[in-house]
Coordinates of C-alpha atoms in Angstrom, one line a residue:
Chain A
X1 CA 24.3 6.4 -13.8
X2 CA 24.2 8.1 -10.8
X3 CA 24.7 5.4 -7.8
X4 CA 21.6 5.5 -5.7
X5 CA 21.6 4.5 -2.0
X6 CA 18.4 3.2 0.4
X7 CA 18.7 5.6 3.1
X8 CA 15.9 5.2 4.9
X9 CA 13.1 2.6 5.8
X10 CA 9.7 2.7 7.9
X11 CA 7.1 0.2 7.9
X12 CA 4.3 0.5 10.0
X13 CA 3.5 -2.8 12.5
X14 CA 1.3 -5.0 10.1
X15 CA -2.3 -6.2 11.9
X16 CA -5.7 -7.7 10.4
X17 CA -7.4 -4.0 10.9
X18 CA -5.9 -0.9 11.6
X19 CA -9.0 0.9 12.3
X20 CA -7.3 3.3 15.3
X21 CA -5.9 5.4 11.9
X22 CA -7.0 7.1 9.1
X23 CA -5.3 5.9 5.2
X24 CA -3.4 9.0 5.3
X25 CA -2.2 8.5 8.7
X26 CA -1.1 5.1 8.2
X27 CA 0.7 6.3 5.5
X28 CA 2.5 8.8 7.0
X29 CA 3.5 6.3 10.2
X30 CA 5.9 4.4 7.0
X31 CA 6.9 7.4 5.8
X32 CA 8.0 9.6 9.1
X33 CA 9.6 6.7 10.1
X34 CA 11.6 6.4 6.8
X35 CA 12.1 10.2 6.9
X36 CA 13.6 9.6 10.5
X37 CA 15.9 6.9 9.8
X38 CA 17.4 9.1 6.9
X39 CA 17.9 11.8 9.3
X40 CA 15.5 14.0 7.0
X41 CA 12.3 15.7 7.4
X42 CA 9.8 16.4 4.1
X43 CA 12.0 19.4 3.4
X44 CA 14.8 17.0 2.4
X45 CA 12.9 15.1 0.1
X46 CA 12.4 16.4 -4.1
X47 CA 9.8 14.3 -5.0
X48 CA 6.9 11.3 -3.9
X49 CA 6.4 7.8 -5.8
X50 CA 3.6 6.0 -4.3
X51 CA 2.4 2.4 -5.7
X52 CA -1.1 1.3 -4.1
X53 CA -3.3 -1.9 -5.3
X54 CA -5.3 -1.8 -8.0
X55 CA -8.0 1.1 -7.2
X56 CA -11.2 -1.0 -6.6
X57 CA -9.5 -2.7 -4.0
X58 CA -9.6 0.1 -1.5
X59 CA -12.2 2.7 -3.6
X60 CA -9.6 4.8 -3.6
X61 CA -9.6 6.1 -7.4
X62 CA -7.6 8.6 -6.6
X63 CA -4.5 8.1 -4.2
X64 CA -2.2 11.1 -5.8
X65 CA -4.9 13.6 -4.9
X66 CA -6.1 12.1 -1.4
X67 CA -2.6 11.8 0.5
X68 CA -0.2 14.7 -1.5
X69 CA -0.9 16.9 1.6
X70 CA -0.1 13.8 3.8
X71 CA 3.1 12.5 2.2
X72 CA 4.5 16.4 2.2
X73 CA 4.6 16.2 -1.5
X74 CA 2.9 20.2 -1.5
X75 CA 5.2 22.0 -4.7
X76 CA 7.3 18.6 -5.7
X77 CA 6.8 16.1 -8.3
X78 CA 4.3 13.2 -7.1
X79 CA 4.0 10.0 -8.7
X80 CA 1.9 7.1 -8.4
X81 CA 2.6 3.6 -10.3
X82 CA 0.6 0.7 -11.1
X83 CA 1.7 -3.2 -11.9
X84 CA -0.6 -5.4 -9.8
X85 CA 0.5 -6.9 -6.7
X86 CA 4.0 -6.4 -7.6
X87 CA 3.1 -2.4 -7.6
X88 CA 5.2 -2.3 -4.0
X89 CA 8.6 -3.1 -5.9
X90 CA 8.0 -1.2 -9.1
X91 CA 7.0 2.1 -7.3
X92 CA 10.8 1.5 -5.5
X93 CA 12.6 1.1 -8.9
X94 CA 10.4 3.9 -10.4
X95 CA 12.0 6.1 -7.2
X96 CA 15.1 4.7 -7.6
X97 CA 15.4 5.5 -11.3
X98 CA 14.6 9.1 -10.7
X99 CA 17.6 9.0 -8.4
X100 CA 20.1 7.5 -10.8
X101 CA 19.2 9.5 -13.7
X102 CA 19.9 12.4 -11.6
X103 CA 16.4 14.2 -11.9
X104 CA 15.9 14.1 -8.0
X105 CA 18.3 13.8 -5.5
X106 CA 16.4 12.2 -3.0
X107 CA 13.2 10.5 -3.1
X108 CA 10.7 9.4 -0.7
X109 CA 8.2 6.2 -1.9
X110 CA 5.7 4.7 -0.2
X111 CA 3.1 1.9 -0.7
X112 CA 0.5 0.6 1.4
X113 CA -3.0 -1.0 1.4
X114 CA -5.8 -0.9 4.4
X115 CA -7.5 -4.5 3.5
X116 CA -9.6 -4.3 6.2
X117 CA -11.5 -1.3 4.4
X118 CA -12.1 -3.1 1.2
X119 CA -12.3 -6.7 0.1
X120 CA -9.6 -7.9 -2.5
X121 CA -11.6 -11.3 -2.8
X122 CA -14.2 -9.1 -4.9
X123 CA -12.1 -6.7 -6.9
X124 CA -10.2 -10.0 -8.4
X125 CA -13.6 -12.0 -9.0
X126 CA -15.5 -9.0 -11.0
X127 CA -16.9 -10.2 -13.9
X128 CA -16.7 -8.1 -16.5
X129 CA -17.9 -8.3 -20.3
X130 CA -16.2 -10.2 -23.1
X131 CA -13.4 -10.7 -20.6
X132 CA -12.9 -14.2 -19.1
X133 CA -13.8 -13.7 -14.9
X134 CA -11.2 -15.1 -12.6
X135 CA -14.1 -15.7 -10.4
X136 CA -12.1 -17.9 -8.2
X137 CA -10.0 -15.2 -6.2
X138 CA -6.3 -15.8 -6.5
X139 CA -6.0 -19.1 -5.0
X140 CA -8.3 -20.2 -7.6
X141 CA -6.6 -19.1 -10.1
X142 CA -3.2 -20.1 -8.5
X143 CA -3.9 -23.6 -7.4
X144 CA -3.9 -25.2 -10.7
X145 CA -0.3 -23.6 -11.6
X146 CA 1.0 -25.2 -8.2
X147 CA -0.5 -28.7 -9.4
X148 CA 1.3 -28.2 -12.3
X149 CA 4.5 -27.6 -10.6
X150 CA 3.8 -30.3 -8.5
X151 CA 3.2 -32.8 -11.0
X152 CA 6.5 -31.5 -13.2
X153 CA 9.3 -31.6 -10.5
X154 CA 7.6 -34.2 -8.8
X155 CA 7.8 -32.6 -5.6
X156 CA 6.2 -34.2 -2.4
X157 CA 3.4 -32.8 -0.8
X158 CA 4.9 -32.1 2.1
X159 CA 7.2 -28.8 0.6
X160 CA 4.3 -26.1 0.8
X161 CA 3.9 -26.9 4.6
X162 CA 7.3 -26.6 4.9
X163 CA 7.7 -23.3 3.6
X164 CA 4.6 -22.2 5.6
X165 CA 6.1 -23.5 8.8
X166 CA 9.5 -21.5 8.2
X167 CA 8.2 -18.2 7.0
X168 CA 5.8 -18.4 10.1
X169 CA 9.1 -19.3 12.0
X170 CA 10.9 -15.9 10.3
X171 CA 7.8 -14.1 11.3
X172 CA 8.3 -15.2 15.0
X173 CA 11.8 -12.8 15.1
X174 CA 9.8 -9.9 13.5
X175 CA 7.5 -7.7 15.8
X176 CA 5.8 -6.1 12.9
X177 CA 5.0 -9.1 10.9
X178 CA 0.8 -9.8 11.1
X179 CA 0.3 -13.3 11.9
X180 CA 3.1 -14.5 14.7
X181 CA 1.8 -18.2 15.1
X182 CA 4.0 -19.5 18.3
X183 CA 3.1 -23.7 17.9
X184 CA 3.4 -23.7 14.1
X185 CA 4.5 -27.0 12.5
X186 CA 3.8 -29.4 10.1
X187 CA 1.3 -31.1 11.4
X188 CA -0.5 -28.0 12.3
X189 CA -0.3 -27.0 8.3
X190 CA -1.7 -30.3 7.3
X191 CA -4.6 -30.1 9.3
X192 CA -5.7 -26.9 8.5
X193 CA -8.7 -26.9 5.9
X194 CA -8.1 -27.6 2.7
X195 CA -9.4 -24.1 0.5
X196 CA -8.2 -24.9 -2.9
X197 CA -6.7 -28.0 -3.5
X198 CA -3.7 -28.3 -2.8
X199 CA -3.6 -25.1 -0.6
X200 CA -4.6 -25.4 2.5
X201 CA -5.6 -22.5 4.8
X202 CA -2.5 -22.0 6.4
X203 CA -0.4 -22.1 3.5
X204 CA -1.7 -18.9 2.3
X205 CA -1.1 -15.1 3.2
X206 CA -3.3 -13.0 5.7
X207 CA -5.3 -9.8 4.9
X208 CA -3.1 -7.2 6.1
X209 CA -3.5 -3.2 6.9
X210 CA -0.1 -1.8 6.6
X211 CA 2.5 0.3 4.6
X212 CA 6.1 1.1 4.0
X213 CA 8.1 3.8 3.0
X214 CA 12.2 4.1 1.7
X215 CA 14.1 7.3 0.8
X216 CA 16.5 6.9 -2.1
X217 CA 19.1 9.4 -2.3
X218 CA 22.1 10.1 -4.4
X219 CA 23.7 11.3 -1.2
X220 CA 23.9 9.2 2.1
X221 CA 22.4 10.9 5.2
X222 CA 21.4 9.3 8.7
X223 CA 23.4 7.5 11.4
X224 CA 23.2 4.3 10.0
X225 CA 24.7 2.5 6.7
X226 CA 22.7 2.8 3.2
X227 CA 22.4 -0.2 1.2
X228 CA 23.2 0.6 -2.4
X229 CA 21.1 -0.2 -5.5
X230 CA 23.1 -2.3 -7.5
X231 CA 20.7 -3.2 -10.4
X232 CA 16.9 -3.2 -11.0
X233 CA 14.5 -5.1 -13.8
X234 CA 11.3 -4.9 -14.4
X235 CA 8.9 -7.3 -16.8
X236 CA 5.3 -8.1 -17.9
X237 CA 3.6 -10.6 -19.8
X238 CA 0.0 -11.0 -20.8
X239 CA -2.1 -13.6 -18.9
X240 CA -3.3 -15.8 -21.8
X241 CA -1.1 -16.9 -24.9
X242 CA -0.6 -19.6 -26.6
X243 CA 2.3 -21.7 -25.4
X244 CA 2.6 -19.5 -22.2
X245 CA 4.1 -21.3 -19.4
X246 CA 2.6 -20.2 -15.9
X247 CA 5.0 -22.1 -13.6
X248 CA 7.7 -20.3 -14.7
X249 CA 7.1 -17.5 -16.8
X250 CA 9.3 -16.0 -19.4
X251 CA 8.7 -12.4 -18.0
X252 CA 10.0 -13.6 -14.6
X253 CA 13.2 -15.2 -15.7
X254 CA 13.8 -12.9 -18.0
X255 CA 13.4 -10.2 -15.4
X256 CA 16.1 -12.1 -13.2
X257 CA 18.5 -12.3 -16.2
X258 CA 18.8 -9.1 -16.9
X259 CA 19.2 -8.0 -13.0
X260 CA 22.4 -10.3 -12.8
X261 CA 23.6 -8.8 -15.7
X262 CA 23.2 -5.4 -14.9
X263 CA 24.9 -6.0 -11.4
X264 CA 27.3 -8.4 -13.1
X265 CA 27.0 -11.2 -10.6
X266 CA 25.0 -14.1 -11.1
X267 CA 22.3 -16.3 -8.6
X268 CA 25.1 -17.4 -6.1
X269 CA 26.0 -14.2 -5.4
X270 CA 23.2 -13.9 -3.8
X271 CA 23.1 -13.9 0.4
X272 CA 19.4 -13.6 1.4
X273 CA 16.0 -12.6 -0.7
X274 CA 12.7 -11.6 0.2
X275 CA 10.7 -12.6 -2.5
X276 CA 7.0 -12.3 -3.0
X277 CA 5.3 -15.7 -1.9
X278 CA 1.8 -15.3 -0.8
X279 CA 1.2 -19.3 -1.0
X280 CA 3.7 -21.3 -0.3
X281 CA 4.2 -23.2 -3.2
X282 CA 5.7 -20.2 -4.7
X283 CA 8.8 -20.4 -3.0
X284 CA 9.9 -23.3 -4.8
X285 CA 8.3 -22.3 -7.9
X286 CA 10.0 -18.6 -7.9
X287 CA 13.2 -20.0 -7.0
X288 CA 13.7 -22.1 -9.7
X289 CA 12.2 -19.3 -12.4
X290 CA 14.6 -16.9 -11.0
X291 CA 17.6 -18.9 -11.0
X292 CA 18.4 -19.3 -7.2
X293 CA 17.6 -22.9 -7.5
X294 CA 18.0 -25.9 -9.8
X295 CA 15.2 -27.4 -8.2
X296 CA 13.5 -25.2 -5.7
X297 CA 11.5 -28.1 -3.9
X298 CA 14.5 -30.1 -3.1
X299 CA 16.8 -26.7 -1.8
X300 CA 13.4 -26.2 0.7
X301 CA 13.5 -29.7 1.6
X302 CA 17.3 -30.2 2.5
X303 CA 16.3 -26.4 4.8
X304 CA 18.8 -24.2 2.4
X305 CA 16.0 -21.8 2.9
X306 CA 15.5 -21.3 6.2
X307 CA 17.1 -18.4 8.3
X308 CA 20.2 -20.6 9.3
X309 CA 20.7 -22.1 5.9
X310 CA 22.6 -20.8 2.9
X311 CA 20.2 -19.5 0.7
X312 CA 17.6 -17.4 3.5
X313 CA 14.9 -16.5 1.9
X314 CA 11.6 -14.3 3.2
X315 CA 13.6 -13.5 6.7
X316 CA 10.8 -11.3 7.7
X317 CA 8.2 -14.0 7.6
X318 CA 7.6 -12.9 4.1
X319 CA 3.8 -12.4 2.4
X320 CA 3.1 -15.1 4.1
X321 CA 3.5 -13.6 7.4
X322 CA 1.9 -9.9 6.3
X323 CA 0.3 -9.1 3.4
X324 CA -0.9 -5.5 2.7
X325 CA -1.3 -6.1 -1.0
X326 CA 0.2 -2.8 -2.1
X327 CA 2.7 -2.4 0.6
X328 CA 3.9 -6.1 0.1
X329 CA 6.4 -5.7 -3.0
X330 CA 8.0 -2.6 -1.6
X331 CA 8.2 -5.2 1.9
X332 CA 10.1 -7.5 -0.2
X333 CA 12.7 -4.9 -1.2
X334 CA 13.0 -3.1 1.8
X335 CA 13.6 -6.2 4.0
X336 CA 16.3 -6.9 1.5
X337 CA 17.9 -3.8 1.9
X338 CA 17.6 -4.0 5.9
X339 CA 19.8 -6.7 5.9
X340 CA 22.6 -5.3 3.6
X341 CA 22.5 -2.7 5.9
X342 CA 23.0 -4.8 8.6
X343 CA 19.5 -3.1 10.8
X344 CA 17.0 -6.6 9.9
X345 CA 17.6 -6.7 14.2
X346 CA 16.4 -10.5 14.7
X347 CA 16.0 -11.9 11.5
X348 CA 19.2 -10.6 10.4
X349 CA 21.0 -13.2 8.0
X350 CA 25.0 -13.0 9.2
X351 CA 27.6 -11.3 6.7
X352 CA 24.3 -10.5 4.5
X353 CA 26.3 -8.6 1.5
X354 CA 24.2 -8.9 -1.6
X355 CA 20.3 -9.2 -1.2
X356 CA 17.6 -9.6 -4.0
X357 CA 13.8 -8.4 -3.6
X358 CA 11.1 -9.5 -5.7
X359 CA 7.4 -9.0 -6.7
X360 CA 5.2 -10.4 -9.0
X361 CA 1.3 -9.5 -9.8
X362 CA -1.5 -10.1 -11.5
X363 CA -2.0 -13.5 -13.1
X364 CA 1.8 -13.8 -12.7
X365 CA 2.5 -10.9 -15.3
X366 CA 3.9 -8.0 -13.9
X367 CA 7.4 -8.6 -12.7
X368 CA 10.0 -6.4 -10.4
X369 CA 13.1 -7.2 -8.8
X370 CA 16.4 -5.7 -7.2
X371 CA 19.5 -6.3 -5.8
X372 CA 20.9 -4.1 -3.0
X373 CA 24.0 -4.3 -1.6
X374 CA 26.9 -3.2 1.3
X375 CA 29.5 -1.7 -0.9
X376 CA 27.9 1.0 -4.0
X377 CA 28.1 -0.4 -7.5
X378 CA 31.0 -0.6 -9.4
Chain B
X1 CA -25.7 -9.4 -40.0
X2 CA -25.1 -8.5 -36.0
X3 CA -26.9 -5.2 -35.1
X4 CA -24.3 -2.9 -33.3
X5 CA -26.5 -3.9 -29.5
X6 CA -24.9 -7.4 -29.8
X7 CA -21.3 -5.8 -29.2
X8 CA -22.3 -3.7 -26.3
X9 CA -23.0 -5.1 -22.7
X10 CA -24.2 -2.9 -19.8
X11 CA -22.9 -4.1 -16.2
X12 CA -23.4 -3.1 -12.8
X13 CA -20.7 -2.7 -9.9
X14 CA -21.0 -1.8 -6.5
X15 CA -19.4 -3.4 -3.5
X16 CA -19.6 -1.4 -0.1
X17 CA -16.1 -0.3 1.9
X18 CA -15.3 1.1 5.0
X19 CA -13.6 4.4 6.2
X20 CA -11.7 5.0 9.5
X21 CA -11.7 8.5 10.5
X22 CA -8.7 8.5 12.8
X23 CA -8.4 10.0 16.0
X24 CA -7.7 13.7 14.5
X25 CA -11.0 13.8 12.2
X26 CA -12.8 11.6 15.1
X27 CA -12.6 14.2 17.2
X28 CA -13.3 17.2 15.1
X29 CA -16.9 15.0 14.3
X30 CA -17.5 14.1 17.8
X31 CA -17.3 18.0 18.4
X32 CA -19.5 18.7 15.5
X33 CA -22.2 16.3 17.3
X34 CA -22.3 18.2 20.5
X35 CA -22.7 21.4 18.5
X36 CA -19.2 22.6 18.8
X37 CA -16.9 23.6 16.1
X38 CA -13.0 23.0 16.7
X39 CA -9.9 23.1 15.0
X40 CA -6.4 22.1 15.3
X41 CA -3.3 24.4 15.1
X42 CA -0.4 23.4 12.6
X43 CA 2.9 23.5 13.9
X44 CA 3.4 26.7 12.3
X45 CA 0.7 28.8 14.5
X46 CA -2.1 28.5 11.9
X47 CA -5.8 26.6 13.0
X48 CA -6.7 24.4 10.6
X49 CA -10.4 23.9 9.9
X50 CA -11.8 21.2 9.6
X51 CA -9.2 19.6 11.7
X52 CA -6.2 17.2 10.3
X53 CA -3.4 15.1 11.8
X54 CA -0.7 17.0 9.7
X55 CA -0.5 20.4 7.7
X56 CA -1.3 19.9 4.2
X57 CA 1.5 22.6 3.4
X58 CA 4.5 21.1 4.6
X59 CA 3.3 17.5 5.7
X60 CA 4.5 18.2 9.5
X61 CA 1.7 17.1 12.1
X62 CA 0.0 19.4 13.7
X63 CA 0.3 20.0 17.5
X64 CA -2.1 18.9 19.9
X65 CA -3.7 22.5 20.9
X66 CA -7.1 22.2 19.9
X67 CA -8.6 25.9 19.5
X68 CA -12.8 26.9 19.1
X69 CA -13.7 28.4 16.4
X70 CA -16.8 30.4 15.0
X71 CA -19.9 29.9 15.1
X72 CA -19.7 33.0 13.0
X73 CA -17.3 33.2 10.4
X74 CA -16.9 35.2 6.6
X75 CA -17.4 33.9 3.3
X76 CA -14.8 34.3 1.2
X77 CA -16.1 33.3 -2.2
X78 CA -19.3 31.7 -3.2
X79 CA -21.2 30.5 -6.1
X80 CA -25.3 30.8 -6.2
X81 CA -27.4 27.2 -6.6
X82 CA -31.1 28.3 -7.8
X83 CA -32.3 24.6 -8.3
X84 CA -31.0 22.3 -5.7
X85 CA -30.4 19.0 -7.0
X86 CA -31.6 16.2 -5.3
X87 CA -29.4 15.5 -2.3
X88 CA -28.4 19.0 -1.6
X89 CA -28.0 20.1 1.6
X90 CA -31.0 22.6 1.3
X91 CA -34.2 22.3 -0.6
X92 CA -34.3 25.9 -1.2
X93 CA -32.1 27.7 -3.6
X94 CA -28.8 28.4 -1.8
X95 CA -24.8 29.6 -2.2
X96 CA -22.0 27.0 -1.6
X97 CA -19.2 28.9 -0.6
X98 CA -16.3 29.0 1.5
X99 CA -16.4 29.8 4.9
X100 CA -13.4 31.0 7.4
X101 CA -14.7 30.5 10.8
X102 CA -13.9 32.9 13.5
X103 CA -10.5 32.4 14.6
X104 CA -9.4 29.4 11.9
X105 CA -6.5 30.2 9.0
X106 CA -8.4 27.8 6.3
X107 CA -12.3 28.6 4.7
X108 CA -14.4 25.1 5.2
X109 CA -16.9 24.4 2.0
X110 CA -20.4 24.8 3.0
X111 CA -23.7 25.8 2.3
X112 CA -25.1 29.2 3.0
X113 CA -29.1 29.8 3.3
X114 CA -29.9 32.4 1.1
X115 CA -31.5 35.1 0.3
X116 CA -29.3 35.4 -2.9
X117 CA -29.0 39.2 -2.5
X118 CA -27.3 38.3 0.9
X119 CA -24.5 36.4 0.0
X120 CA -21.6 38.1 -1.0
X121 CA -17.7 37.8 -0.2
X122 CA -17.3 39.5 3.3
X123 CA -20.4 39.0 4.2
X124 CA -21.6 37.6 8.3
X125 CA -22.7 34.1 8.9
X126 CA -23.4 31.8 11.4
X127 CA -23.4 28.2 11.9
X128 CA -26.9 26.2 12.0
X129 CA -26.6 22.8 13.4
X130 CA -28.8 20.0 12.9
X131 CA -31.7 19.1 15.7
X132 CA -30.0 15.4 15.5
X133 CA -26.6 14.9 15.1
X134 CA -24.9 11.8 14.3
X135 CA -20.6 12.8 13.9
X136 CA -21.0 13.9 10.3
X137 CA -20.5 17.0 8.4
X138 CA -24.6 17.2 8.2
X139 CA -24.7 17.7 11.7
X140 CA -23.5 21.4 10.8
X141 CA -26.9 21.9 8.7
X142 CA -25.6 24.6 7.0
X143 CA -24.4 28.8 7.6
X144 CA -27.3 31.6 7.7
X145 CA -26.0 34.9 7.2
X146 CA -26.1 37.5 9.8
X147 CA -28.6 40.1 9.0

């Protein structure tokens, strides 16, 4: 396999409406930016991946076909993926694969989503024929799984406002993170309204407009250090089966599994993650699925989590903090890879080495994670 | 027995989203509604009509020099409509066709007024703009061609 470096990153600032730009423009601020910091221009670049959310989220049927012109991809190979909200960190291992199988030498992907155009609420509570409606939006559907998770690790109620306090901490250090909420603390969680018990309001994610960009390359280019692909892992699983367990789903540790393999390290390993946590709950919940974490509630509790402790996880305020839907599993792995490289400026974890990103989607089914690190593989 | 209807279901979906224009294509419309026609010139020298924030050929943006064009311009290929569909531009039979404006590098898709033995590649036209104008495409009604 051909060793496949993150060369460049752009994200554009992440804000409740981005109406001062078009789609296509706010796609191009992530990728120029990306192009920049790998000391390229579109010329460089052999080929496009671009992951978007699911097409009735935006009306935009057709993403290839409305931003080729805008991404540069005129005479290359363009590329769009689908998984779900974990599309963001698929599209990046779809990139990344073209690079290591040596097809393309370098590779630009980009996700994003413009929320403020569209209204994800609907698109997820469509109720189609002989198909069961979610109807509930996905804290509806999530809440339950969280009670569940509650109930078996007998965690204290108090954990989710934790992690909402510290990823809005995180978001603090980060000028492109959305919601930057100065006087957050617990108390301040806990009396927010309660939406869908036991999520309250400010233990869920924003509506974000936004979108980020990385160029993968088989060569390095750029002033500043690459951060090296070590292993990648995708997974799915349907949403209803008998026997299926929705706190911690097979796909997802299964997912994990194989990444450590591949690397050949295992959980501790591990310096930082960003992994994909639009309510709070999920923190613990992922943690323990993944295998960063015996139990994830007590490694939040005992602040192993935070930016100072020795598991960091969502340094960038996380989907918590910003959440274009589309954009926010290619955030995950791109904040990874900006600390490996040493460039995450204030929410930079010290001696960050080895960092894992992670997405999930859809009822938790789809499944996409990688690990990035300093030194290449090998 | 269950007659082939009971395993079909008919359902309806609409839900109504927004667009932003941008400042490039906002300002190509806001021309358009004082009767103007403008277009922007890549960073290779060509004027790109309508206007974008970035040259579809190479990705680069374009430059900031904003350059009038038409209101006369050349078709450059066409195809005749003899029965105008509801919510066509023109109620009477008419040619879409492509249009390079005076002084733009790229043909714009409009309509052309007839008559049909008019229209024809090379031919003269020149822009008719709606009475009332609002910052849409409509407010350039359509092209007549230049007898």
């Amino acid at each position: 396999m051909i060793p496949c470096a993150v060369t460049g990153i752009g994200q554009t600032r992440y804000a409740a409406k981005r109406e001062d730009v078009s789609m296509p423009e706010l796609v191009r601020e992530a990728a120029l930016r990306a192009l920049d910091d790998a000391g390229l221009d579109f010329d460089g670049i052999d080929a496009v991946v671009m992951g978007k959310a699911p097409d009735m989220f935006e009306g935009v049927a057709n993403p290839e076909l409305f931003l080729a012109g805008a991404l540069g991809a005129a005479g290359k190979p363009m590329f769009r993926v689908h998984t779900a909200g974990s599309v963001g960190g698929s599209t990046a291992i779809v990139a990344a694969h073209l690079v290591q199988s040596g097809v393309h030498k370098r590779v630009l992907t980009v996700a994003w989503e413009k929320q403020s155009e569209s209204n994800a609420m609907w698109a997820l509570s469509q109720k189609f024929p002989f198909q069961p409606p979610v109807a509930a939006g996905a804290g509806g559907y999530f809440a339950p799984i969280i009670r569940a998770y509650m109930r078996r690790s007998g965690a204290p109620e108090h954990i989710g406002w934790q992690v909402a306090v510290k990823d809005r901490r995180n978001a603090l250090r980060n000028p492109l993170a959305h919601l930057h909420l100065p006087d957050i603390d617990l108390d301040m969680v806990k009396a927010s309204p309660l939406l869908w018990d036991p999520i309250r309001y400010l233990e869920t994610c924003p509506s974000s407009d936004g979108a980020c960009a990385m160029v993968l390359s088989a060569d390095v280019t750029g002033d500043r250090p690459p951060a090296w692909v070590h292993a990648t892992a995708m997974r799915s699983e349907p949403m209803l089966f008998p026997g299926r367990d929705e706190v911690s789903p097979r796909a997802g540790a299964a997912c994990a599994q194989e990444l450590f393999e591949q690397a050949g390290k295992t959980p501790a390993d591990v310096d930082c993650a960003e992994i994909y946590v639009p309510f709070s709950w999920y923190e613990p919940m992922w943690l323990e699925n993944l295998g960063l974490a015996e139990s994830g509630w007590r490694a939040v509790d005992a602040g192993r989590t935070a930016l100072d402790g020795d598991l960091p996880i969502n340094m960038s305020g996380g989907v918590l903090s910003s959440n274009p839907i589309g954009a926010s599993g290619m955030i995950r792995f791109a904040e990874a890879a900006r600390q490996v490289r040493g460039t995450a400026d204030a929410h930079q974890v010290d001696r960050a080495r080895l960092a894992m990103g992670h997405a999930y989607g859809g009822g938790s089914q789809f499944f996409a994670t990688w690990l990035v690190g300093t030194e290449p593989p090998g | 027995m269950a007659r082939d209807a009971d395993f079909v279901a008919r359902f309806h979906l609409a839900y109504t989203y927004k667009r932003s224009t941008g400042p490039v294509i906002g300002r190509f419309l806001t021309s358009l509604r004082e009767g103007r026609l403008e277009g922007v010139r890549t960073a290779s020298g060509e004027v790109l009509v309508p206007a974008r924030a970035y040259d579809p050929r190479d990705g680069r943006a374009t430059t900031d020099a904003w350059v009038d064009v038409g209101p006369e311009g050349t078709i450059t290929t066409w195809t005749w409509i003899d029965a105008p569909a509801a919510g066509a531009p023109l109620d009477a039979p008419f040619a879409w066709a492509l249009v390079r404006l005076d002084g733009a590098d790229t043909p714009m898709l409009h309509a052309v007024r007839g008559p049909r033995a008019a229209i024809a590649t090379g031919a003269r036209v020149r822009a008719v703009f709606a009475d009332h104008r609002e910052g849409g495409i409509r407010d350039l009604s359509c092209f007549e061609v230049i007898p």
